[in-house]
Amino acid sequence: MLALKPAAVAIALTEAGDAAGGTAVLLTLRAAGLRAHSSQWALPGGRCDEGETQVTAALRELHEELGLDLREANVLGLLDDYPTRSGYLITPVVVWADASAAIAPNPEEVASVHRIALGDIERADAFDFTTIPESTRRVIRFRHAGQFIHAPTAALIYQFREVLAGRDTRVTELEQPVFAWK
């Protein structure tokens, strides 16, 4: 078995920007012109460069994709690594982006940025599980704006939700849909 390539994503928390005044997770819709996973929902992130830690990679990717210039002091913690079918081991890095931090998406990588209120990920019907003939593992899906967001993004957001609720839930066995295996 080949070793998985290290990667990192940022679960970037910020003010929701709505009247309720809550907290939100930043989620992106990837640009259509990207060669891998184009037009898919994703947390900001990517592979780790040579000699780079997962935290450094997540902060660099946040800057490259969303223009957010955050430091290690903004890091709140890490979630469990998630192995992907496409050969990566993703480390989710939870960070806080102050409301004053300007978001300036890079149009070559990001089609749009969305603030997903924590209340939306905490809804009882926010996540569901289904099966596919290609795997015995359950496929997780996150319902957002009438669409499904799939793993790995859905699995990482689900684990974050479980942490918020005080539950010790592992997600490495949650499956991705076949289109994400490449």
Short mmCIF file of N, CA and C in Angstrom, two decimals:
data_model
loop_
_atom_site.label_atom_id
_atom_site.label_comp_id
_atom_site.label_asym_id
_atom_site.label_seq_id
_atom_site.Cartn_x
_atom_site.Cartn_y
_atom_site.Cartn_z
N MET A 1 0.84 -1.19 0.00
CA MET A 1 0.00 0.00 0.00
C MET A 1 0.88 1.25 0.00
N LEU A 2 0.54 2.21 -0.83
CA LEU A 2 1.28 3.45 -0.91
C LEU A 2 0.96 4.34 0.29
N ALA A 3 1.98 5.10 0.70
CA ALA A 3 1.76 6.04 1.81
C ALA A 3 0.86 7.18 1.34
N LEU A 4 -0.01 7.60 2.22
CA LEU A 4 -0.88 8.73 1.90
C LEU A 4 -0.09 10.03 1.97
N LYS A 5 -0.39 10.95 1.06
CA LYS A 5 0.28 12.25 1.02
C LYS A 5 -0.37 13.17 2.07
N PRO A 6 0.44 13.87 2.87
CA PRO A 6 -0.14 14.76 3.88
C PRO A 6 -0.81 15.98 3.25
N ALA A 7 -1.96 16.32 3.79
CA ALA A 7 -2.73 17.48 3.35
C ALA A 7 -3.40 18.08 4.59
N ALA A 8 -3.88 19.29 4.44
CA ALA A 8 -4.56 19.96 5.55
C ALA A 8 -5.68 20.83 5.02
N VAL A 9 -6.73 20.95 5.81
CA VAL A 9 -7.82 21.88 5.51
C VAL A 9 -8.05 22.74 6.74
N ALA A 10 -8.63 23.89 6.51
CA ALA A 10 -8.97 24.79 7.61
C ALA A 10 -10.47 24.75 7.85
N ILE A 11 -10.85 24.45 9.06
CA ILE A 11 -12.22 24.66 9.49
C ILE A 11 -12.18 26.05 10.12
N ALA A 12 -12.42 27.04 9.26
CA ALA A 12 -12.28 28.44 9.65
C ALA A 12 -13.60 28.95 10.22
N LEU A 13 -13.55 29.34 11.48
CA LEU A 13 -14.71 29.89 12.16
C LEU A 13 -14.63 31.40 12.15
N THR A 14 -15.78 32.02 11.98
CA THR A 14 -15.85 33.48 12.00
C THR A 14 -17.27 33.87 12.39
N GLU A 15 -17.51 35.15 12.51
CA GLU A 15 -18.86 35.60 12.81
C GLU A 15 -19.75 35.29 11.62
N ALA A 16 -20.99 34.89 11.92
CA ALA A 16 -21.91 34.48 10.85
C ALA A 16 -22.29 35.65 9.94
N GLY A 17 -22.24 36.85 10.47
CA GLY A 17 -22.57 38.01 9.64
C GLY A 17 -24.06 38.19 9.42
N ASP A 18 -24.86 37.57 10.29
CA ASP A 18 -26.31 37.73 10.18
C ASP A 18 -26.86 38.40 11.44
N ALA A 19 -28.14 38.63 11.46
CA ALA A 19 -28.77 39.31 12.59
C ALA A 19 -28.65 38.51 13.88
N ALA A 20 -28.56 37.18 13.77
CA ALA A 20 -28.47 36.34 14.96
C ALA A 20 -27.13 36.50 15.67
N GLY A 21 -26.10 36.94 14.92
CA GLY A 21 -24.81 37.21 15.54
C GLY A 21 -24.05 35.97 15.97
N GLY A 22 -24.31 34.82 15.37
CA GLY A 22 -23.63 33.59 15.77
C GLY A 22 -22.31 33.39 15.06
N THR A 23 -21.84 32.17 15.13
CA THR A 23 -20.58 31.77 14.51
C THR A 23 -20.87 30.92 13.29
N ALA A 24 -19.98 31.01 12.30
CA ALA A 24 -20.14 30.24 11.06
C ALA A 24 -18.82 29.60 10.66
N VAL A 25 -18.93 28.56 9.85
CA VAL A 25 -17.79 27.89 9.22
C VAL A 25 -17.71 28.41 7.79
N LEU A 26 -16.49 28.72 7.33
CA LEU A 26 -16.32 29.15 5.94
C LEU A 26 -16.18 27.93 5.04
N LEU A 27 -17.01 27.88 4.02
CA LEU A 27 -17.01 26.78 3.06
C LEU A 27 -16.89 27.38 1.67
N THR A 28 -16.15 26.73 0.80
CA THR A 28 -15.97 27.25 -0.55
C THR A 28 -16.61 26.32 -1.58
N LEU A 29 -16.96 26.92 -2.68
CA LEU A 29 -17.32 26.16 -3.88
C LEU A 29 -16.10 26.34 -4.78
N ARG A 30 -15.47 25.23 -5.11
CA ARG A 30 -14.23 25.29 -5.89
C ARG A 30 -14.49 25.79 -7.30
N ALA A 31 -13.50 26.46 -7.86
CA ALA A 31 -13.61 27.00 -9.21
C ALA A 31 -13.80 25.89 -10.24
N ALA A 32 -14.55 26.18 -11.29
CA ALA A 32 -14.85 25.21 -12.33
C ALA A 32 -13.61 24.83 -13.14
N GLY A 33 -12.61 25.69 -13.20
CA GLY A 33 -11.43 25.43 -14.01
C GLY A 33 -10.36 24.58 -13.34
N LEU A 34 -10.55 24.20 -12.10
CA LEU A 34 -9.54 23.39 -11.41
C LEU A 34 -9.49 21.98 -12.01
N ARG A 35 -8.29 21.40 -12.04
CA ARG A 35 -8.16 20.07 -12.67
C ARG A 35 -8.66 18.94 -11.76
N ALA A 36 -8.69 19.17 -10.46
CA ALA A 36 -9.16 18.14 -9.53
C ALA A 36 -10.31 18.71 -8.69
N HIS A 37 -11.35 17.95 -8.58
CA HIS A 37 -12.51 18.28 -7.73
C HIS A 37 -13.09 19.66 -8.05
N SER A 38 -13.14 19.99 -9.33
CA SER A 38 -13.70 21.28 -9.74
C SER A 38 -15.19 21.35 -9.43
N SER A 39 -15.64 22.55 -9.13
CA SER A 39 -17.06 22.84 -8.84
C SER A 39 -17.62 22.03 -7.68
N GLN A 40 -16.76 21.58 -6.78
CA GLN A 40 -17.22 20.84 -5.60
C GLN A 40 -17.10 21.72 -4.36
N TRP A 41 -17.93 21.42 -3.37
CA TRP A 41 -17.86 22.10 -2.08
C TRP A 41 -16.63 21.61 -1.35
N ALA A 42 -15.93 22.53 -0.67
CA ALA A 42 -14.72 22.13 0.04
C ALA A 42 -14.38 23.12 1.15
N LEU A 43 -13.66 22.62 2.11
CA LEU A 43 -13.02 23.48 3.10
C LEU A 43 -11.73 23.97 2.46
N PRO A 44 -11.29 25.19 2.77
CA PRO A 44 -10.03 25.66 2.20
C PRO A 44 -8.89 24.73 2.62
N GLY A 45 -8.06 24.34 1.67
CA GLY A 45 -6.95 23.47 2.01
C GLY A 45 -6.28 22.87 0.80
N GLY A 46 -5.32 22.00 1.08
CA GLY A 46 -4.57 21.34 0.02
C GLY A 46 -3.42 20.55 0.59
N ARG A 47 -2.57 20.07 -0.30
CA ARG A 47 -1.46 19.23 0.14
C ARG A 47 -0.41 20.05 0.88
N CYS A 48 0.32 19.36 1.75
CA CYS A 48 1.41 20.00 2.48
C CYS A 48 2.64 20.07 1.57
N ASP A 49 3.28 21.21 1.56
CA ASP A 49 4.54 21.36 0.83
C ASP A 49 5.65 20.67 1.62
N GLU A 50 6.75 20.39 0.93
CA GLU A 50 7.91 19.73 1.56
C GLU A 50 8.33 20.49 2.82
N GLY A 51 8.44 19.76 3.94
CA GLY A 51 8.88 20.34 5.20
C GLY A 51 7.84 21.16 5.94
N GLU A 52 6.64 21.24 5.42
CA GLU A 52 5.57 22.06 6.00
C GLU A 52 4.73 21.23 6.96
N THR A 53 4.35 21.80 8.10
CA THR A 53 3.44 21.11 9.01
C THR A 53 2.01 21.26 8.49
N GLN A 54 1.11 20.46 9.01
CA GLN A 54 -0.29 20.57 8.62
C GLN A 54 -0.87 21.92 9.01
N VAL A 55 -0.49 22.44 10.17
CA VAL A 55 -0.98 23.75 10.59
C VAL A 55 -0.49 24.83 9.63
N THR A 56 0.79 24.80 9.29
CA THR A 56 1.34 25.78 8.37
C THR A 56 0.66 25.68 7.01
N ALA A 57 0.43 24.44 6.55
CA ALA A 57 -0.23 24.24 5.25
C ALA A 57 -1.65 24.79 5.26
N ALA A 58 -2.40 24.53 6.32
CA ALA A 58 -3.78 25.02 6.40
C ALA A 58 -3.80 26.56 6.38
N LEU A 59 -2.90 27.18 7.13
CA LEU A 59 -2.85 28.64 7.16
C LEU A 59 -2.43 29.20 5.80
N ARG A 60 -1.46 28.54 5.14
CA ARG A 60 -1.03 28.98 3.80
C ARG A 60 -2.18 28.87 2.81
N GLU A 61 -2.90 27.74 2.84
CA GLU A 61 -4.01 27.54 1.91
C GLU A 61 -5.14 28.54 2.16
N LEU A 62 -5.41 28.86 3.41
CA LEU A 62 -6.40 29.89 3.72
C LEU A 62 -6.02 31.22 3.08
N HIS A 63 -4.74 31.53 3.13
CA HIS A 63 -4.27 32.78 2.54
C HIS A 63 -4.36 32.71 1.01
N GLU A 64 -3.92 31.59 0.42
CA GLU A 64 -3.95 31.46 -1.04
C GLU A 64 -5.37 31.46 -1.59
N GLU A 65 -6.29 30.79 -0.91
CA GLU A 65 -7.66 30.64 -1.43
C GLU A 65 -8.57 31.79 -1.04
N LEU A 66 -8.45 32.28 0.20
CA LEU A 66 -9.41 33.28 0.69
C LEU A 66 -8.77 34.61 1.08
N GLY A 67 -7.46 34.72 0.94
CA GLY A 67 -6.80 35.97 1.29
C GLY A 67 -6.71 36.23 2.79
N LEU A 68 -7.05 35.24 3.60
CA LEU A 68 -7.00 35.41 5.06
C LEU A 68 -5.57 35.21 5.55
N ASP A 69 -5.06 36.18 6.26
CA ASP A 69 -3.70 36.14 6.78
C ASP A 69 -3.77 35.84 8.27
N LEU A 70 -3.84 34.55 8.61
CA LEU A 70 -3.95 34.14 10.01
C LEU A 70 -2.62 33.57 10.48
N ARG A 71 -2.45 33.54 11.77
CA ARG A 71 -1.22 33.04 12.40
C ARG A 71 -1.54 31.81 13.26
N GLU A 72 -0.49 31.18 13.77
CA GLU A 72 -0.69 30.00 14.63
C GLU A 72 -1.49 30.34 15.87
N ALA A 73 -1.47 31.60 16.30
CA ALA A 73 -2.27 32.03 17.46
C ALA A 73 -3.77 31.90 17.18
N ASN A 74 -4.16 31.85 15.90
CA ASN A 74 -5.57 31.69 15.52
C ASN A 74 -6.03 30.24 15.55
N VAL A 75 -5.09 29.30 15.70
CA VAL A 75 -5.43 27.88 15.68
C VAL A 75 -6.05 27.48 17.02
N LEU A 76 -7.23 26.88 16.94
CA LEU A 76 -7.95 26.42 18.13
C LEU A 76 -7.66 24.95 18.43
N GLY A 77 -7.33 24.17 17.40
CA GLY A 77 -7.05 22.76 17.60
C GLY A 77 -7.12 21.99 16.30
N LEU A 78 -6.89 20.68 16.41
CA LEU A 78 -6.93 19.78 15.27
C LEU A 78 -7.98 18.70 15.50
N LEU A 79 -8.58 18.24 14.41
CA LEU A 79 -9.48 17.09 14.49
C LEU A 79 -8.72 15.87 13.97
N ASP A 80 -9.40 14.73 13.90
CA ASP A 80 -8.77 13.49 13.43
C ASP A 80 -8.39 13.59 11.97
N ASP A 81 -7.26 12.97 11.63
CA ASP A 81 -6.87 12.86 10.23
C ASP A 81 -7.90 12.01 9.49
N TYR A 82 -8.14 12.38 8.22
CA TYR A 82 -9.11 11.65 7.40
C TYR A 82 -8.40 11.14 6.13
N PRO A 83 -8.34 9.79 5.96
CA PRO A 83 -7.70 9.24 4.75
C PRO A 83 -8.69 9.28 3.58
N THR A 84 -8.24 9.81 2.45
CA THR A 84 -9.12 9.88 1.28
C THR A 84 -8.82 8.75 0.31
N ARG A 85 -9.79 8.44 -0.52
CA ARG A 85 -9.62 7.45 -1.58
C ARG A 85 -8.66 7.93 -2.65
N SER A 86 -8.45 9.25 -2.73
CA SER A 86 -7.56 9.80 -3.76
C SER A 86 -6.10 9.88 -3.31
N GLY A 87 -5.79 9.33 -2.12
CA GLY A 87 -4.41 9.20 -1.70
C GLY A 87 -3.87 10.24 -0.74
N TYR A 88 -4.75 10.96 -0.05
CA TYR A 88 -4.31 11.99 0.88
C TYR A 88 -4.73 11.64 2.31
N LEU A 89 -3.97 12.14 3.26
CA LEU A 89 -4.34 12.07 4.66
C LEU A 89 -4.55 13.52 5.09
N ILE A 90 -5.82 13.89 5.23
CA ILE A 90 -6.19 15.28 5.51
C ILE A 90 -6.25 15.52 7.02
N THR A 91 -5.54 16.54 7.46
CA THR A 91 -5.61 16.98 8.85
C THR A 91 -6.48 18.23 8.91
N PRO A 92 -7.62 18.18 9.61
CA PRO A 92 -8.45 19.38 9.78
C PRO A 92 -7.90 20.26 10.90
N VAL A 93 -7.65 21.53 10.56
CA VAL A 93 -7.11 22.51 11.51
C VAL A 93 -8.22 23.53 11.77
N VAL A 94 -8.67 23.60 13.01
CA VAL A 94 -9.73 24.53 13.39
C VAL A 94 -9.09 25.87 13.75
N VAL A 95 -9.55 26.94 13.08
CA VAL A 95 -8.98 28.27 13.29
C VAL A 95 -10.09 29.29 13.51
N TRP A 96 -9.73 30.38 14.16
CA TRP A 96 -10.66 31.50 14.35
C TRP A 96 -10.20 32.66 13.47
N ALA A 97 -11.11 33.16 12.64
CA ALA A 97 -10.84 34.34 11.80
C ALA A 97 -11.71 35.47 12.34
N ASP A 98 -11.09 36.46 12.91
CA ASP A 98 -11.80 37.61 13.47
C ASP A 98 -12.68 38.26 12.41
N ALA A 99 -13.75 38.87 12.83
CA ALA A 99 -14.68 39.53 11.90
C ALA A 99 -13.99 40.60 11.06
N SER A 100 -12.91 41.17 11.58
CA SER A 100 -12.20 42.21 10.83
C SER A 100 -11.32 41.64 9.72
N ALA A 101 -11.11 40.33 9.73
CA ALA A 101 -10.27 39.70 8.70
C ALA A 101 -11.02 39.72 7.36
N ALA A 102 -10.44 40.40 6.40
CA ALA A 102 -11.09 40.54 5.08
C ALA A 102 -10.93 39.26 4.27
N ILE A 103 -12.04 38.79 3.72
CA ILE A 103 -12.03 37.61 2.87
C ILE A 103 -12.00 38.08 1.42
N ALA A 104 -10.96 37.65 0.71
CA ALA A 104 -10.79 38.02 -0.70
C ALA A 104 -10.50 36.75 -1.49
N PRO A 105 -11.55 36.06 -1.97
CA PRO A 105 -11.34 34.78 -2.65
C PRO A 105 -10.50 34.90 -3.92
N ASN A 106 -9.64 33.92 -4.13
CA ASN A 106 -8.84 33.82 -5.33
C ASN A 106 -9.72 33.17 -6.41
N PRO A 107 -10.12 33.90 -7.46
CA PRO A 107 -11.05 33.36 -8.45
C PRO A 107 -10.51 32.16 -9.24
N GLU A 108 -9.19 31.96 -9.23
CA GLU A 108 -8.62 30.79 -9.91
C GLU A 108 -8.89 29.51 -9.13
N GLU A 109 -9.13 29.64 -7.83
CA GLU A 109 -9.35 28.47 -6.99
C GLU A 109 -10.75 28.38 -6.40
N VAL A 110 -11.39 29.54 -6.20
CA VAL A 110 -12.66 29.59 -5.46
C VAL A 110 -13.72 30.31 -6.28
N ALA A 111 -14.82 29.60 -6.53
CA ALA A 111 -15.95 30.23 -7.24
C ALA A 111 -16.75 31.11 -6.29
N SER A 112 -16.94 30.65 -5.04
CA SER A 112 -17.69 31.43 -4.06
C SER A 112 -17.36 30.95 -2.65
N VAL A 113 -17.61 31.83 -1.68
CA VAL A 113 -17.37 31.54 -0.27
C VAL A 113 -18.71 31.63 0.45
N HIS A 114 -18.95 30.70 1.36
CA HIS A 114 -20.23 30.65 2.08
C HIS A 114 -19.98 30.54 3.57
N ARG A 115 -20.77 31.27 4.33
CA ARG A 115 -20.75 31.17 5.79
C ARG A 115 -21.87 30.22 6.20
N ILE A 116 -21.49 29.08 6.76
CA ILE A 116 -22.46 28.09 7.20
C ILE A 116 -22.61 28.24 8.72
N ALA A 117 -23.75 28.72 9.14
CA ALA A 117 -23.98 28.94 10.57
C ALA A 117 -23.86 27.62 11.33
N LEU A 118 -23.27 27.69 12.53
CA LEU A 118 -23.14 26.48 13.34
C LEU A 118 -24.49 25.84 13.58
N GLY A 119 -25.54 26.65 13.71
CA GLY A 119 -26.88 26.09 13.88
C GLY A 119 -27.29 25.21 12.71
N ASP A 120 -26.80 25.51 11.52
CA ASP A 120 -27.13 24.69 10.35
C ASP A 120 -26.45 23.33 10.39
N ILE A 121 -25.24 23.26 10.93
CA ILE A 121 -24.58 21.96 11.00
C ILE A 121 -25.06 21.16 12.22
N GLU A 122 -25.68 21.84 13.17
CA GLU A 122 -26.18 21.17 14.37
C GLU A 122 -27.60 20.63 14.22
N ARG A 123 -28.29 20.98 13.11
CA ARG A 123 -29.65 20.47 12.89
C ARG A 123 -29.66 18.94 12.86
N ALA A 124 -30.72 18.34 13.38
CA ALA A 124 -30.83 16.89 13.41
C ALA A 124 -30.82 16.28 12.00
N ASP A 125 -31.33 17.01 11.01
CA ASP A 125 -31.39 16.48 9.65
C ASP A 125 -30.27 17.00 8.75
N ALA A 126 -29.25 17.61 9.33
CA ALA A 126 -28.17 18.20 8.51
C ALA A 126 -27.35 17.13 7.80
N PHE A 127 -27.17 15.98 8.41
CA PHE A 127 -26.35 14.92 7.84
C PHE A 127 -27.20 13.67 7.66
N ASP A 128 -26.87 12.92 6.61
CA ASP A 128 -27.47 11.60 6.49
C ASP A 128 -26.42 10.63 5.96
N PHE A 129 -26.79 9.38 5.98
CA PHE A 129 -25.87 8.32 5.58
C PHE A 129 -26.58 7.45 4.56
N THR A 130 -25.84 7.04 3.55
CA THR A 130 -26.39 6.18 2.51
C THR A 130 -25.34 5.11 2.19
N THR A 131 -25.68 4.22 1.30
CA THR A 131 -24.75 3.17 0.91
C THR A 131 -24.54 3.22 -0.60
N ILE A 132 -23.43 2.65 -1.02
CA ILE A 132 -23.13 2.52 -2.44
C ILE A 132 -22.68 1.09 -2.70
N PRO A 133 -22.91 0.56 -3.89
CA PRO A 133 -22.52 -0.82 -4.18
C PRO A 133 -21.01 -1.06 -4.12
N GLU A 134 -20.21 -0.01 -4.31
CA GLU A 134 -18.76 -0.15 -4.37
C GLU A 134 -18.07 -0.27 -3.01
N SER A 135 -18.82 -0.12 -1.92
CA SER A 135 -18.20 -0.12 -0.59
C SER A 135 -19.18 -0.63 0.46
N THR A 136 -18.61 -1.22 1.50
CA THR A 136 -19.43 -1.65 2.64
C THR A 136 -19.55 -0.54 3.69
N ARG A 137 -18.78 0.53 3.50
CA ARG A 137 -18.79 1.64 4.45
C ARG A 137 -19.94 2.61 4.14
N ARG A 138 -20.45 3.27 5.17
CA ARG A 138 -21.52 4.26 5.00
C ARG A 138 -20.97 5.53 4.37
N VAL A 139 -21.71 6.09 3.42
CA VAL A 139 -21.37 7.36 2.79
C VAL A 139 -22.09 8.47 3.55
N ILE A 140 -21.33 9.47 3.99
CA ILE A 140 -21.93 10.59 4.70
C ILE A 140 -22.19 11.73 3.74
N ARG A 141 -23.31 12.43 3.98
CA ARG A 141 -23.67 13.60 3.17
C ARG A 141 -24.17 14.69 4.11
N PHE A 142 -23.81 15.93 3.78
CA PHE A 142 -24.27 17.11 4.52
C PHE A 142 -25.21 17.87 3.60
N ARG A 143 -26.41 18.14 4.08
CA ARG A 143 -27.39 18.89 3.28
C ARG A 143 -27.19 20.38 3.50
N HIS A 144 -26.98 21.09 2.38
CA HIS A 144 -26.82 22.54 2.47
C HIS A 144 -27.40 23.18 1.22
N ALA A 145 -28.27 24.14 1.42
CA ALA A 145 -28.86 24.91 0.32
C ALA A 145 -29.44 24.01 -0.77
N GLY A 146 -30.13 22.95 -0.35
CA GLY A 146 -30.77 22.05 -1.31
C GLY A 146 -29.83 21.13 -2.04
N GLN A 147 -28.57 21.07 -1.62
CA GLN A 147 -27.58 20.21 -2.26
C GLN A 147 -26.94 19.30 -1.22
N PHE A 148 -26.27 18.27 -1.71
CA PHE A 148 -25.49 17.41 -0.83
C PHE A 148 -24.02 17.78 -0.95
N ILE A 149 -23.37 17.91 0.18
CA ILE A 149 -21.92 18.05 0.26
C ILE A 149 -21.42 16.71 0.78
N HIS A 150 -20.45 16.13 0.10
CA HIS A 150 -20.00 14.78 0.41
C HIS A 150 -18.67 14.79 1.17
N ALA A 151 -18.26 13.60 1.61
CA ALA A 151 -16.96 13.42 2.24
C ALA A 151 -15.87 13.61 1.19
N PRO A 152 -14.73 14.10 1.57
CA PRO A 152 -14.27 14.27 2.94
C PRO A 152 -14.84 15.50 3.66
N THR A 153 -15.27 16.53 2.93
CA THR A 153 -15.77 17.75 3.57
C THR A 153 -16.88 17.45 4.56
N ALA A 154 -17.86 16.65 4.16
CA ALA A 154 -18.98 16.34 5.05
C ALA A 154 -18.51 15.61 6.31
N ALA A 155 -17.57 14.69 6.17
CA ALA A 155 -17.08 13.94 7.32
C ALA A 155 -16.37 14.86 8.31
N LEU A 156 -15.59 15.79 7.80
CA LEU A 156 -14.85 16.70 8.69
C LEU A 156 -15.78 17.67 9.40
N ILE A 157 -16.77 18.19 8.69
CA ILE A 157 -17.76 19.08 9.32
C ILE A 157 -18.57 18.30 10.35
N TYR A 158 -18.90 17.05 10.03
CA TYR A 158 -19.64 16.21 10.96
C TYR A 158 -18.84 16.00 12.25
N GLN A 159 -17.55 15.68 12.14
CA GLN A 159 -16.77 15.49 13.35
C GLN A 159 -16.70 16.79 14.16
N PHE A 160 -16.55 17.93 13.48
CA PHE A 160 -16.53 19.20 14.19
C PHE A 160 -17.85 19.40 14.95
N ARG A 161 -18.95 19.10 14.31
CA ARG A 161 -20.26 19.20 14.97
C ARG A 161 -20.31 18.31 16.21
N GLU A 162 -19.79 17.11 16.09
CA GLU A 162 -19.80 16.17 17.21
C GLU A 162 -18.93 16.69 18.37
N VAL A 163 -17.80 17.30 18.06
CA VAL A 163 -16.95 17.90 19.08
C VAL A 163 -17.71 19.02 19.80
N LEU A 164 -18.41 19.85 19.02
CA LEU A 164 -19.19 20.93 19.64
C LEU A 164 -20.24 20.39 20.60
N ALA A 165 -20.79 19.23 20.27
CA ALA A 165 -21.82 18.62 21.12
C ALA A 165 -21.23 17.80 22.27
N GLY A 166 -19.89 17.75 22.34
CA GLY A 166 -19.25 17.01 23.43
C GLY A 166 -19.19 15.52 23.20
N ARG A 167 -19.38 15.09 21.95
CA ARG A 167 -19.34 13.66 21.64
C ARG A 167 -18.00 13.27 21.02
N ASP A 168 -17.51 12.12 21.39
CA ASP A 168 -16.24 11.58 20.88
C ASP A 168 -16.56 10.67 19.69
N THR A 169 -16.61 11.25 18.51
CA THR A 169 -17.02 10.53 17.31
C THR A 169 -15.87 10.49 16.32
N ARG A 170 -15.59 9.32 15.80
CA ARG A 170 -14.54 9.13 14.79
C ARG A 170 -15.19 9.08 13.41
N VAL A 171 -14.48 9.57 12.39
CA VAL A 171 -15.07 9.64 11.05
C VAL A 171 -14.24 8.95 9.97
N THR A 172 -13.10 8.36 10.33
CA THR A 172 -12.22 7.79 9.30
C THR A 172 -12.87 6.66 8.51
N GLU A 173 -13.88 6.02 9.07
CA GLU A 173 -14.55 4.93 8.36
C GLU A 173 -15.74 5.39 7.52
N LEU A 174 -16.02 6.69 7.53
CA LEU A 174 -17.11 7.19 6.69
C LEU A 174 -16.61 7.30 5.26
N GLU A 175 -17.41 6.82 4.34
CA GLU A 175 -17.02 6.70 2.93
C GLU A 175 -17.30 7.96 2.13
N GLN A 176 -16.59 8.07 1.02
CA GLN A 176 -16.78 9.11 0.05
C GLN A 176 -17.54 8.53 -1.14
N PRO A 177 -18.25 9.36 -1.89
CA PRO A 177 -18.89 8.84 -3.11
C PRO A 177 -17.81 8.52 -4.15
N VAL A 178 -18.14 7.66 -5.08
CA VAL A 178 -17.17 7.18 -6.07
C VAL A 178 -16.53 8.32 -6.85
N PHE A 179 -17.28 9.38 -7.17
CA PHE A 179 -16.69 10.47 -7.95
C PHE A 179 -15.53 11.15 -7.23
N ALA A 180 -15.45 11.00 -5.92
CA ALA A 180 -14.37 11.63 -5.14
C ALA A 180 -13.15 10.70 -4.98
N TRP A 181 -13.21 9.50 -5.54
CA TRP A 181 -12.12 8.53 -5.37
C TRP A 181 -10.91 8.86 -6.23
N LYS A 182 -11.03 9.78 -7.14
CA LYS A 182 -9.92 10.09 -8.07
C LYS A 182 -9.12 11.27 -7.59
#
